[in-house]
PDB file of C-alpha atoms and ligand atoms in Angstrom:
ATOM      1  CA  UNK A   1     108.148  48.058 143.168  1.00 93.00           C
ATOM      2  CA  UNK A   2     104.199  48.346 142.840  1.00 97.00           C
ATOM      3  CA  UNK A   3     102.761  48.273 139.250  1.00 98.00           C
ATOM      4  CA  UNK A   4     100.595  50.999 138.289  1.00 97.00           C
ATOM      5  CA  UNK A   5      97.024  49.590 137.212  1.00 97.00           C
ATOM      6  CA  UNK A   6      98.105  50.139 133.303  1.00 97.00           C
ATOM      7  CA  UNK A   7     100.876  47.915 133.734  1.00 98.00           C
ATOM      8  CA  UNK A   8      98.894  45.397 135.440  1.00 98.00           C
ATOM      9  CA  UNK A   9      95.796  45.051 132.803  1.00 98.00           C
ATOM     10  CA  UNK A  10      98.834  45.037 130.300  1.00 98.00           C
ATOM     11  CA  UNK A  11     100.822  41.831 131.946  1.00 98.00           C
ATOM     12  CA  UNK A  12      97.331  40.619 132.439  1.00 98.00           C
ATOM     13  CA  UNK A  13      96.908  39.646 128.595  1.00 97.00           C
ATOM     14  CA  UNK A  14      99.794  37.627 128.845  1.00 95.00           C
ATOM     15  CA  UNK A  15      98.218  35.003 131.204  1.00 96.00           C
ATOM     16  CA  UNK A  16      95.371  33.611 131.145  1.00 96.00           C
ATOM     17  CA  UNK A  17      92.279  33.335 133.542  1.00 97.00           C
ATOM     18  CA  UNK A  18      94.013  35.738 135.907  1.00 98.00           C
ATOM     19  CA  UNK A  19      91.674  39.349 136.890  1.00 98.00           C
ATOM     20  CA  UNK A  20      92.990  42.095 138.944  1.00 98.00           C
ATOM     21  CA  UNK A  21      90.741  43.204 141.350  1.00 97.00           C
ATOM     22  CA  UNK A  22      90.707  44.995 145.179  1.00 97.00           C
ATOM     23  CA  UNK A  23      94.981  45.609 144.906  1.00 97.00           C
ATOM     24  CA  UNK A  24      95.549  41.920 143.673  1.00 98.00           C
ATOM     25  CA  UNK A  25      95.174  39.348 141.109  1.00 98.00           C
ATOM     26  CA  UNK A  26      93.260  36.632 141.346  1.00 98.00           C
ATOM     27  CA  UNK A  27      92.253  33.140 140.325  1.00 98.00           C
ATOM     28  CA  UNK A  28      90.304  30.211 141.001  1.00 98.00           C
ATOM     29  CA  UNK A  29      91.989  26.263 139.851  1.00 98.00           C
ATOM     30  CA  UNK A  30      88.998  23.498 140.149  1.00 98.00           C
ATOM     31  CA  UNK A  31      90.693  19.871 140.095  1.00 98.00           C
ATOM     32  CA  UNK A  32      88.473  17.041 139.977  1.00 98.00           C
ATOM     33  CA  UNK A  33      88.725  16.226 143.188  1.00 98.00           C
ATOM     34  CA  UNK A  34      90.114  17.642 146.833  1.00 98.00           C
ATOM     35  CA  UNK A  35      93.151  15.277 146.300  1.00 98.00           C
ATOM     36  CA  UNK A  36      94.359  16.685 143.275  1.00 98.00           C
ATOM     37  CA  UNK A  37      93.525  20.096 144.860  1.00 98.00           C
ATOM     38  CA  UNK A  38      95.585  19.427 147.498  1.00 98.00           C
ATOM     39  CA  UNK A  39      98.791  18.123 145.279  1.00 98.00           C
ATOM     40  CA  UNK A  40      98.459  21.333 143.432  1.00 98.00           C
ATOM     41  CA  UNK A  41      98.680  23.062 146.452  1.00 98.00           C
ATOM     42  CA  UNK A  42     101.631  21.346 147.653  1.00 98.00           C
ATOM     43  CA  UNK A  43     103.602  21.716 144.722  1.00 98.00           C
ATOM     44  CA  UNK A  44     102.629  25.529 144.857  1.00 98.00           C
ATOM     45  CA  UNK A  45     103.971  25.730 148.310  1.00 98.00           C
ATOM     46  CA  UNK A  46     107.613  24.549 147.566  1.00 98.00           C
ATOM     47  CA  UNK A  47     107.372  26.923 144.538  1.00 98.00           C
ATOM     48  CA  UNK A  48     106.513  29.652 146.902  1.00 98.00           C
ATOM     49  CA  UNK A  49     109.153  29.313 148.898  1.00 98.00           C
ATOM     50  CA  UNK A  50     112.189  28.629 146.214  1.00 98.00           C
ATOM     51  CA  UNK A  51     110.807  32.257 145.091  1.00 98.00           C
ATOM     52  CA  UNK A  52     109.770  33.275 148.880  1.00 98.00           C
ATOM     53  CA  UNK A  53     107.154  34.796 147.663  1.00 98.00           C
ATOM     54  CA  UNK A  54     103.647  33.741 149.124  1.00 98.00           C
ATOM     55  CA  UNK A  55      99.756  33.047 148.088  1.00 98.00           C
ATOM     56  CA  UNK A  56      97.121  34.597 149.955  1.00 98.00           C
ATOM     57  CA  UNK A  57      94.633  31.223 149.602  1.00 98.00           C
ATOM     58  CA  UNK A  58      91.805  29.726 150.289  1.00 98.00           C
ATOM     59  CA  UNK A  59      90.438  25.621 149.129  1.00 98.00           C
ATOM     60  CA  UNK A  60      87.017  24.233 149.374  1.00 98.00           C
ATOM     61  CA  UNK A  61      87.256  20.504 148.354  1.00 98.00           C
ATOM     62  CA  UNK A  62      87.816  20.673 144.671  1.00 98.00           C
ATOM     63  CA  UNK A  63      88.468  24.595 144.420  1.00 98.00           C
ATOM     64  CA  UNK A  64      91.342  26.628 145.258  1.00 98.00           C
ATOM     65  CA  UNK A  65      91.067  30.434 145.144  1.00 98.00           C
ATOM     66  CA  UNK A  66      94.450  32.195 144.752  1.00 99.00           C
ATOM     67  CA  UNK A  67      95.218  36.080 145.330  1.00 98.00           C
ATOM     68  CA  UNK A  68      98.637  37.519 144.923  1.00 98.00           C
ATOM     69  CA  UNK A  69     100.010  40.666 145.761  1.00 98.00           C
ATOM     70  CA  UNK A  70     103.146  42.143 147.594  1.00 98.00           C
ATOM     71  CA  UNK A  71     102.608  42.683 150.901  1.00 97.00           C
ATOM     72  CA  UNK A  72     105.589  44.627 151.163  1.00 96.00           C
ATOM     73  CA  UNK A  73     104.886  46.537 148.814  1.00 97.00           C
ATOM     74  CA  UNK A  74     101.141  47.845 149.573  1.00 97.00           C
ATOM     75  CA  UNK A  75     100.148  45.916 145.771  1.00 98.00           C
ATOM     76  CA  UNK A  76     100.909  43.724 142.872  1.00 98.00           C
ATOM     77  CA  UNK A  77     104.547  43.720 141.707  1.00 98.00           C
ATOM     78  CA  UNK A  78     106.205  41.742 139.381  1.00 98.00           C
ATOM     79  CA  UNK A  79     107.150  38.944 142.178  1.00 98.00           C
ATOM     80  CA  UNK A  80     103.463  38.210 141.718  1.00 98.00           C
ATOM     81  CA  UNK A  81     103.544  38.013 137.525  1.00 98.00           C
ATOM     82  CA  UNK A  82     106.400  35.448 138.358  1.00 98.00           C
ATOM     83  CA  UNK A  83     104.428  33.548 140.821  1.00 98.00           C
ATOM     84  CA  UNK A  84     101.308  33.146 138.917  1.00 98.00           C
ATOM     85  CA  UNK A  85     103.469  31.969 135.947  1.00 98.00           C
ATOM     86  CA  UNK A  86     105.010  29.245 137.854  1.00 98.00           C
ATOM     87  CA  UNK A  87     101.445  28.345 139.211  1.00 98.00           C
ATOM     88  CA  UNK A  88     100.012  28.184 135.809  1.00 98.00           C
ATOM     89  CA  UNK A  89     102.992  25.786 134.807  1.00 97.00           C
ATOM     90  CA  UNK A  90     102.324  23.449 137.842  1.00 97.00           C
ATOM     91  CA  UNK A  91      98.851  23.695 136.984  1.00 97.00           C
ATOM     92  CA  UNK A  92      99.233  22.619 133.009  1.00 94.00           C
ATOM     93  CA  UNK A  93     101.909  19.763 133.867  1.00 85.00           C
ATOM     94  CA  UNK A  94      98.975  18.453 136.546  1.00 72.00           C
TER      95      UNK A  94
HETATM   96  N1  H2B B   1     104.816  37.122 150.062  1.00 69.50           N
HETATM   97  C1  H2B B   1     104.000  38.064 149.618  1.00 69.50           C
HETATM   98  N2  H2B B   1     102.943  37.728 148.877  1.00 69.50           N
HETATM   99  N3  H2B B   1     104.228  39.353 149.882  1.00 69.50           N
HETATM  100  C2  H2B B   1     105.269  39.765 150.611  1.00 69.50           C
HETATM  101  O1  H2B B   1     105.448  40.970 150.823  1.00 69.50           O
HETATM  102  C3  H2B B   1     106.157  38.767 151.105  1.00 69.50           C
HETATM  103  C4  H2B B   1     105.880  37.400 150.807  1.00 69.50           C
HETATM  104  N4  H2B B   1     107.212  39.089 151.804  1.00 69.50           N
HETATM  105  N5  H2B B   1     106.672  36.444 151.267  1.00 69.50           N
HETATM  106  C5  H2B B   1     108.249  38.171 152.122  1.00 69.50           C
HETATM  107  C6  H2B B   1     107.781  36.737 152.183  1.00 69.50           C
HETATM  108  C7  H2B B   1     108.955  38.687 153.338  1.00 69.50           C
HETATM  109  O2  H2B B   1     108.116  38.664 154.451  1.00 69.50           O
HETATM  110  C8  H2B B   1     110.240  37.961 153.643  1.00 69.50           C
HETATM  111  C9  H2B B   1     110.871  38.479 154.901  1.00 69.50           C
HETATM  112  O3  H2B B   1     111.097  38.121 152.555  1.00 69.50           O
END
């Protein structure tokens, strides 16, 4: 079910470097190179599907720009909270 834009900005302070912006949140991972870009991404991916829930993405050799929202849906839902959790984890163990 879509979030109203109070419940986003409130989930919101619970992780950091996330914004909400145009129906989705986003963020933007630089690695120090496109390799570790890359391994990030692929360890995303498998985490996307075990929660089948997908990235709207984009990568430019060290940078990769993330947007999440439910497509399904028409907006950001808590499927998205969950997914940018498990990103930031993948992202900290990197
Ligand atoms: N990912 C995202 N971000 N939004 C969706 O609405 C969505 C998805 N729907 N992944 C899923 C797959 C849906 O198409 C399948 C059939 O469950």
């Amino acid at each position: 079910m879509k979030l109203t834009e109070a419940e986003i900005i409130s989930k919101l302070e619970t992780i950091e470097g996330w914004e909400y912006e145009d129906n989705a949140i986003h963020t933007s991972l630089e690695f120090e190179n496109f390799k570790d870009a890359f391994s990030a991404m692929s360890r995303i991916a498998f985490e996307a599907e075990a929660l089948n829930h997908h990235p709207d993405w984009s990568n430019v050799y060290n940078v990769i720009d993330i947007s999440l929202s439910t497509h399904d849906a028409g907006g950001v839902t808590e499927k998205d909270f969950a997914l940018a959790r498990a990103i930031d984890t993948i992202v900290e163990e990197e």
